mmCIF file of C-alpha atoms and ligand atoms in Angstrom:
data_model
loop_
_atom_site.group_PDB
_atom_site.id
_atom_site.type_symbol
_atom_site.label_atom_id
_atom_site.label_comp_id
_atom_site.label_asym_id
_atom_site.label_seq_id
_atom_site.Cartn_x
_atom_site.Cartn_y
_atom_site.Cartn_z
ATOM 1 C CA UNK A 1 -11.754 -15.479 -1.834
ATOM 2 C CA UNK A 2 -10.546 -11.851 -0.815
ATOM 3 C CA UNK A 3 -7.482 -11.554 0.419
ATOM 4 C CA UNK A 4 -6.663 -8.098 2.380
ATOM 5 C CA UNK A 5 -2.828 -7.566 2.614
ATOM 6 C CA UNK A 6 -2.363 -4.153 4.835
ATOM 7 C CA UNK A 7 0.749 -2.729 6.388
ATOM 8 C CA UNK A 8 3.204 0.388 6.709
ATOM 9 C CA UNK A 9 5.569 1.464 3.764
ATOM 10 C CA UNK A 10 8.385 -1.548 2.947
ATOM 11 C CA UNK A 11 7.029 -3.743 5.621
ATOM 12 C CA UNK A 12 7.356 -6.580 1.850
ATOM 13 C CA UNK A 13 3.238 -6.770 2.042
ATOM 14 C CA UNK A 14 3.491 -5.483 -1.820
ATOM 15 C CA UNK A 15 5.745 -8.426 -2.519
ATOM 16 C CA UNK A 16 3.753 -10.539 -0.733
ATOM 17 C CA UNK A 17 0.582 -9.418 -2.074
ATOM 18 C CA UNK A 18 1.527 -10.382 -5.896
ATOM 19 C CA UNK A 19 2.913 -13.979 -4.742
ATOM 20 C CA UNK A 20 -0.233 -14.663 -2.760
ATOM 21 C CA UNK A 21 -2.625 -13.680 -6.037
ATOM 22 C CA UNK A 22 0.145 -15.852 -8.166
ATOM 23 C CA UNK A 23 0.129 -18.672 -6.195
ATOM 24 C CA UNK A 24 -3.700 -18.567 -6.012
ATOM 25 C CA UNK A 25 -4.513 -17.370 -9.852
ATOM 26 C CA UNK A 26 -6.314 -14.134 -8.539
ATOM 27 C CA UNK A 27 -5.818 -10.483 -9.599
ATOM 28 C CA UNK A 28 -4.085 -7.862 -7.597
ATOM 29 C CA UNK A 29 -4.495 -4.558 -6.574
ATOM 30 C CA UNK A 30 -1.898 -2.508 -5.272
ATOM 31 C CA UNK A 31 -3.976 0.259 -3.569
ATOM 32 C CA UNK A 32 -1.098 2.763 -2.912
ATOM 33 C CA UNK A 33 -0.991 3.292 -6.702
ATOM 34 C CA UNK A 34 -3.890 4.677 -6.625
ATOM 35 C CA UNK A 35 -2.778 7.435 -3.929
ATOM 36 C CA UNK A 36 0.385 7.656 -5.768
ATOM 37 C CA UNK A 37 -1.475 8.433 -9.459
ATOM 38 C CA UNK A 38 -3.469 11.254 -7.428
ATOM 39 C CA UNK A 39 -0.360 12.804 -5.822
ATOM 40 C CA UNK A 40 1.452 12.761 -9.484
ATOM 41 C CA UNK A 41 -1.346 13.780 -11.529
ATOM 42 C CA UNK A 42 -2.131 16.887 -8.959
ATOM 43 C CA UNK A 43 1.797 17.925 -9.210
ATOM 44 C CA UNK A 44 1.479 17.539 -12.849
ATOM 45 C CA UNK A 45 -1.329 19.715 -13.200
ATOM 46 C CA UNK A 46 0.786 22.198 -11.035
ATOM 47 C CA UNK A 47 -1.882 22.000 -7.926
ATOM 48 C CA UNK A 48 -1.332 21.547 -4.253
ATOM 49 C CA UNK A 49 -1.285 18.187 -2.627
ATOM 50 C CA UNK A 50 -3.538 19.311 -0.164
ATOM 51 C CA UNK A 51 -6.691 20.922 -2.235
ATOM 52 C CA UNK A 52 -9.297 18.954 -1.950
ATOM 53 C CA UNK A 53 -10.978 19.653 -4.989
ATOM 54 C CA UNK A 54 -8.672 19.338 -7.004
ATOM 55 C CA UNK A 55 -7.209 15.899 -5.405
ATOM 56 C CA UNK A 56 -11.203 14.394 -5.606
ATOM 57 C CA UNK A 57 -11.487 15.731 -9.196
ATOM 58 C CA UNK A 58 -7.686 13.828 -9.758
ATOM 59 C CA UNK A 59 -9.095 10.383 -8.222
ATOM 60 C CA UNK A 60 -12.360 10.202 -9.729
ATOM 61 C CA UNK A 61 -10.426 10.420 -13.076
ATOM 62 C CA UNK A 62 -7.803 7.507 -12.536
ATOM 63 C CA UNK A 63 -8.783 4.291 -14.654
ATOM 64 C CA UNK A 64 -7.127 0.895 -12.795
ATOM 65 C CA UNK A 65 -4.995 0.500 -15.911
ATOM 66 C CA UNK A 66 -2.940 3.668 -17.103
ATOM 67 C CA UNK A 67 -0.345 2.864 -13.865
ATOM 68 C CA UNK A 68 3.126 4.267 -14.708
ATOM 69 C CA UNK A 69 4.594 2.501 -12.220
ATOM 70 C CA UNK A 70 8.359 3.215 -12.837
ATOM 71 C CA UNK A 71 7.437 7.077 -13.006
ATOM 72 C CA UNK A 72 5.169 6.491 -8.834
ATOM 73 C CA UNK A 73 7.375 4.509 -7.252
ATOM 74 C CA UNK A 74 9.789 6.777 -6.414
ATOM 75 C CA UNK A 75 10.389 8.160 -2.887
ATOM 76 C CA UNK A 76 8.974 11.715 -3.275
ATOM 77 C CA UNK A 77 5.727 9.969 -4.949
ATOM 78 C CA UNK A 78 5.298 8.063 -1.744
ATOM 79 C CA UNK A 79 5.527 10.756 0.387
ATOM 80 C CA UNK A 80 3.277 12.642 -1.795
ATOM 81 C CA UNK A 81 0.729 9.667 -1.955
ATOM 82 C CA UNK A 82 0.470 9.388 1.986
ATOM 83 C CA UNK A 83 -0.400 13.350 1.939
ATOM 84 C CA UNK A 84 -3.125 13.078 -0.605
ATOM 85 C CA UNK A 85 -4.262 9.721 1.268
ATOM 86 C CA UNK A 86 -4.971 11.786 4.562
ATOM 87 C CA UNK A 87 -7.641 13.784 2.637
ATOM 88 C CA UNK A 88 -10.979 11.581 3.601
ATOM 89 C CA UNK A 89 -12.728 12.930 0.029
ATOM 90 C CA UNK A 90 -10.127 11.513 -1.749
ATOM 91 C CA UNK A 91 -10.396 8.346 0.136
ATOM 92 C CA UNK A 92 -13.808 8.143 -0.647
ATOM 93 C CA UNK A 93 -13.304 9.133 -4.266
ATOM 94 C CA UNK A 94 -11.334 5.675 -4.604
ATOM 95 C CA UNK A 95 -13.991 3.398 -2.612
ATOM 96 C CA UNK A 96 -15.803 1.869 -5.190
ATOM 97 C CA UNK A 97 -12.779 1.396 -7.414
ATOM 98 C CA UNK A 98 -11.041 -0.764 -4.598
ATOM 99 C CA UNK A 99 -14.496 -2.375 -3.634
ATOM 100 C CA UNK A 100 -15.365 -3.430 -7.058
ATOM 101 C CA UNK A 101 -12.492 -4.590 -7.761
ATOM 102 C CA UNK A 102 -12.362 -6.833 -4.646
ATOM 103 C CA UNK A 103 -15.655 -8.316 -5.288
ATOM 104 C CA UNK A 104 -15.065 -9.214 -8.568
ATOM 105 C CA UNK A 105 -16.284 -13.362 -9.436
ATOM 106 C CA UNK A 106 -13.632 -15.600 -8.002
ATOM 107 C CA UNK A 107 -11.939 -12.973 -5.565
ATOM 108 C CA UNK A 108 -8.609 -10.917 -5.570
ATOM 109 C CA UNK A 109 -5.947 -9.767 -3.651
ATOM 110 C CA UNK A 110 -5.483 -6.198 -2.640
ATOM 111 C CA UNK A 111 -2.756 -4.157 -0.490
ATOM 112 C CA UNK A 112 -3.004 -1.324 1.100
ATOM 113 C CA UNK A 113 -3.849 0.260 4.486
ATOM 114 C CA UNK A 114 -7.490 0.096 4.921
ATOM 115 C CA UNK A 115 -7.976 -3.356 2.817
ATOM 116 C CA UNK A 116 -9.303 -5.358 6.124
ATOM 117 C CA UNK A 117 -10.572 -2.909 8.046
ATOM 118 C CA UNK A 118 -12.759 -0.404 5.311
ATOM 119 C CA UNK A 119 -12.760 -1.519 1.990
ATOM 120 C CA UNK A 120 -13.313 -5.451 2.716
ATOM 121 C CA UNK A 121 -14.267 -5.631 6.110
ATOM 122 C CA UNK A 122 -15.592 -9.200 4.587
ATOM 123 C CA UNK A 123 -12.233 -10.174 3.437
ATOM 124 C CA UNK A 124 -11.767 -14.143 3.945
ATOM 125 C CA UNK A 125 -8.019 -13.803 5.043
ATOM 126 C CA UNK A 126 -6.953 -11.007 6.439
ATOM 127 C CA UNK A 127 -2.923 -10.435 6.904
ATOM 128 C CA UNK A 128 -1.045 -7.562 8.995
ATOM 129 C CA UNK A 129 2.387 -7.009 7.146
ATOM 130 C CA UNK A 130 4.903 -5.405 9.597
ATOM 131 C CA UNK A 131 8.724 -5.236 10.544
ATOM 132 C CA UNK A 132 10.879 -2.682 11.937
ATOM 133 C CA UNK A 133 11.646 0.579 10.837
ATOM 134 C CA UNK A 134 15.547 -0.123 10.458
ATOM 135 C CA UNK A 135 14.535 -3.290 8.309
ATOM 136 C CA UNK A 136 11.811 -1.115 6.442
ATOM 137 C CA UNK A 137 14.424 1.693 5.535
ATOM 138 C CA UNK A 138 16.962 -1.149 4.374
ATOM 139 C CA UNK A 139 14.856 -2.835 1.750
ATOM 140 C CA UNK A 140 13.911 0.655 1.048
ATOM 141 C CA UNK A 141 16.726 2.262 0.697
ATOM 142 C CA UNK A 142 18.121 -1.175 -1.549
ATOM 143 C CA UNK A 143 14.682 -1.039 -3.726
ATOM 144 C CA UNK A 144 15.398 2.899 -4.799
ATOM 145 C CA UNK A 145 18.893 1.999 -5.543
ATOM 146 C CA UNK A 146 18.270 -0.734 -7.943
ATOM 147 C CA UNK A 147 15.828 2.147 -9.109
ATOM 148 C CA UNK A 148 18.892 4.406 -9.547
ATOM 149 C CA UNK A 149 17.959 7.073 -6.934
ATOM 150 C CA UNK A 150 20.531 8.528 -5.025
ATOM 151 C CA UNK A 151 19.835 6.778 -1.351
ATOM 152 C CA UNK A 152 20.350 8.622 1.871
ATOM 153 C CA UNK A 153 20.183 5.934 4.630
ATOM 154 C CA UNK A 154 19.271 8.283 7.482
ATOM 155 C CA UNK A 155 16.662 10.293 5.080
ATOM 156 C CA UNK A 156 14.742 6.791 4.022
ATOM 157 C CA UNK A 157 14.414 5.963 7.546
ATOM 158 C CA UNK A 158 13.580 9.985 8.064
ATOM 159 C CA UNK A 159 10.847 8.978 5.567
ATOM 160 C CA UNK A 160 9.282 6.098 6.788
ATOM 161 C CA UNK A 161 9.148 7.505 10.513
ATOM 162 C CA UNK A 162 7.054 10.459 9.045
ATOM 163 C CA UNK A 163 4.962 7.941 6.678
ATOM 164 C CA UNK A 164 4.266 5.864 10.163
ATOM 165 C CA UNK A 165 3.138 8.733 11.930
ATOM 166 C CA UNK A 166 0.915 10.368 9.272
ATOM 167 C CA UNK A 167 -0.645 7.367 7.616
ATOM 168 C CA UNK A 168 -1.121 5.981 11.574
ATOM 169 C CA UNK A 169 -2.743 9.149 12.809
ATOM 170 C CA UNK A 170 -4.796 10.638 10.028
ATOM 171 C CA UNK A 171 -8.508 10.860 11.110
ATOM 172 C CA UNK A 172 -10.087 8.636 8.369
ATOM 173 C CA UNK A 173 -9.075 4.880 7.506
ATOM 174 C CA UNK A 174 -5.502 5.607 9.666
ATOM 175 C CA UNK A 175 -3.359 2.245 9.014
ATOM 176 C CA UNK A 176 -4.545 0.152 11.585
ATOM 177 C CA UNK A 177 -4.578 -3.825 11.735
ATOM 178 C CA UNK A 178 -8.188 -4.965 11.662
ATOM 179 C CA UNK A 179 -9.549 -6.634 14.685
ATOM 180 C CA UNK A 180 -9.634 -10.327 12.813
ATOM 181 C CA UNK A 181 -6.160 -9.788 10.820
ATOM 182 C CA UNK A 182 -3.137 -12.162 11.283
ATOM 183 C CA UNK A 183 0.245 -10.623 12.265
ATOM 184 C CA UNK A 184 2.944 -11.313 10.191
ATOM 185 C CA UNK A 185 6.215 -9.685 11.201
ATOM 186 C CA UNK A 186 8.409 -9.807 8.629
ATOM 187 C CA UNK A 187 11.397 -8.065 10.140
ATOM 188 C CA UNK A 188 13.738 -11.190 10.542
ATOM 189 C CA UNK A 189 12.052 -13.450 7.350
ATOM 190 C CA UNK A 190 13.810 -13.283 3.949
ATOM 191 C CA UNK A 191 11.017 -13.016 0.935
ATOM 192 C CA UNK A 192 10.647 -16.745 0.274
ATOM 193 C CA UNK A 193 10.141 -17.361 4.299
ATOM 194 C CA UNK A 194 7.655 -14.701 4.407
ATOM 195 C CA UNK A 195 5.655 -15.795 1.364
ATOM 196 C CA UNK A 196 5.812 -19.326 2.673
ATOM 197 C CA UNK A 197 4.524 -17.669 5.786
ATOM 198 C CA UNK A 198 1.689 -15.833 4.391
ATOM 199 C CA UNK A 199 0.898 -18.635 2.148
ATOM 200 C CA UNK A 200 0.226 -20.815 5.093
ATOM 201 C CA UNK A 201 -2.091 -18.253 6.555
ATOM 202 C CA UNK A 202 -3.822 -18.121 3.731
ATOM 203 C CA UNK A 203 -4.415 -22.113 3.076
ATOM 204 C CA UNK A 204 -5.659 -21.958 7.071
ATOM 205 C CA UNK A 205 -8.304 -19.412 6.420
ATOM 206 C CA UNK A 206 -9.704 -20.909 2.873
HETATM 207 O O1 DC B 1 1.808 1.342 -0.148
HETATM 208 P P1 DC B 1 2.525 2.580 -0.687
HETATM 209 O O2 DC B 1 3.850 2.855 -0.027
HETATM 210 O O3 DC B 1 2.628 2.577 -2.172
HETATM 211 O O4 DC B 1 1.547 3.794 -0.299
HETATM 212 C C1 DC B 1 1.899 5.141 -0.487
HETATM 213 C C2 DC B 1 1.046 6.007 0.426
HETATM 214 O O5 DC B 1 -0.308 5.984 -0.041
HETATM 215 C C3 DC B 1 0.974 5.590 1.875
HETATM 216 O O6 DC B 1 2.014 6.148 2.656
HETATM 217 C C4 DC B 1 -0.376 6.079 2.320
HETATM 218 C C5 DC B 1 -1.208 6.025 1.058
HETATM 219 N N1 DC B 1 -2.080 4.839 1.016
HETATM 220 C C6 DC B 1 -3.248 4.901 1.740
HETATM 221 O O7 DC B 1 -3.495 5.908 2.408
HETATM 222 N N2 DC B 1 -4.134 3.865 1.691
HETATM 223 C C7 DC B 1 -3.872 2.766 0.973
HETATM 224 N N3 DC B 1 -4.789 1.779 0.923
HETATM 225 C C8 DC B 1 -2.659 2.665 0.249
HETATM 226 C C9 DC B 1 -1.764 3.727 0.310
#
């Protein structure tokens, strides 16, 4: 079973994603780790977030293991991530990765943007994470805090208005819900209501 999780930034489909492949003993994939190690690895090397070249060379190099994930989840690396994630070589650069991944024996879970619509189009359950903005910047805003960045409330929110717009309009794989995805808006659910939620989907579609 395949499970495609896709949404904008903080909408909880991450959180959702890992108690979905919990509950049903699959891996998971969180896709926008993969943007994220591009976007570090090219500011590392001192390169542009916006050569190609040098942002193909960065993806075909990532291996689905070496995440740092405290050092990529940090709000410049997202911001960085959605910049490198508008370049349609890079995207392609990760397409096997993700689709290998998916079809592995038994099934998996991934999140991302594109899950239902381009990498598994043939995704069994297929799940649309949203919620407001306001809602988005909150948890946000609370996650980078408990992360011990310094947290700007109108600045998040500044963020994930830009994220929308960019990861919504880019020309290839723009965040989109796929035609056969469930809507799940999350904006009013706590986690446990929302996994419950999802869960339920889920069970319906198996
Ligand atoms: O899910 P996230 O916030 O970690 O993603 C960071 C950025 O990476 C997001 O704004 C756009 C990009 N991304 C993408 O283009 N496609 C994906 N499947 C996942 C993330």
């Amino acid at each position: 079973m395949i499970i495609a999780i896709d949404g904008p930034a903080a909408s909880g489909k991450g959180t959702i994603a890992r108690r979905l492949a919990a509950h049903f003993n699959l891996p998971h994939l969180d896709t926008g780790l993969l943007y994220r190690a591009t976007a570090r690895a090219l500011m590392e090397a001192g390169e542009r977030l916006d050569d190609e070249a040098c942002a193909v060379q960065a993806a075909r190099g990532l291996a689905l293991t070496d995440f740092d994930e405290d050092k990529l989840r940090g709000r410049e690396m997202g911001e960085a991530a959605s910049v490198v994630g508008a370049i349609p070589a890079v995207r392609a650069a990760l397409l096997d990765m993700q689709r290998s991944f998916a079809h592995r024996d038994g099934g998996a879970v991934l999140d991302g943007r594109d899950i239902g619509t381009v990498i598994c189009p043939d995704a069994s359950v297929k799940i649309f994470v949203t919620a407001n903005p306001e809602t988005r910047a909150n948890r946000r805003a609370l996650e980078l805090k408990g992360r011990g960045e310094k947290v700007d409330f109108a600045a998040v929110l500044d963020d994930i208005r830009k994220r929308d717009e960019r990861d919504s309009h880019r020309s290839s794989a723009p965040l989109v819900a796929a035609a056969d995805a469930i809507h799940l808006d999350t904006s009013h659910l706590d986690v446990e209501a929302a996994v419950k939620a999802a869960i339920t989907i889920a069970e319906s579609k198996r």
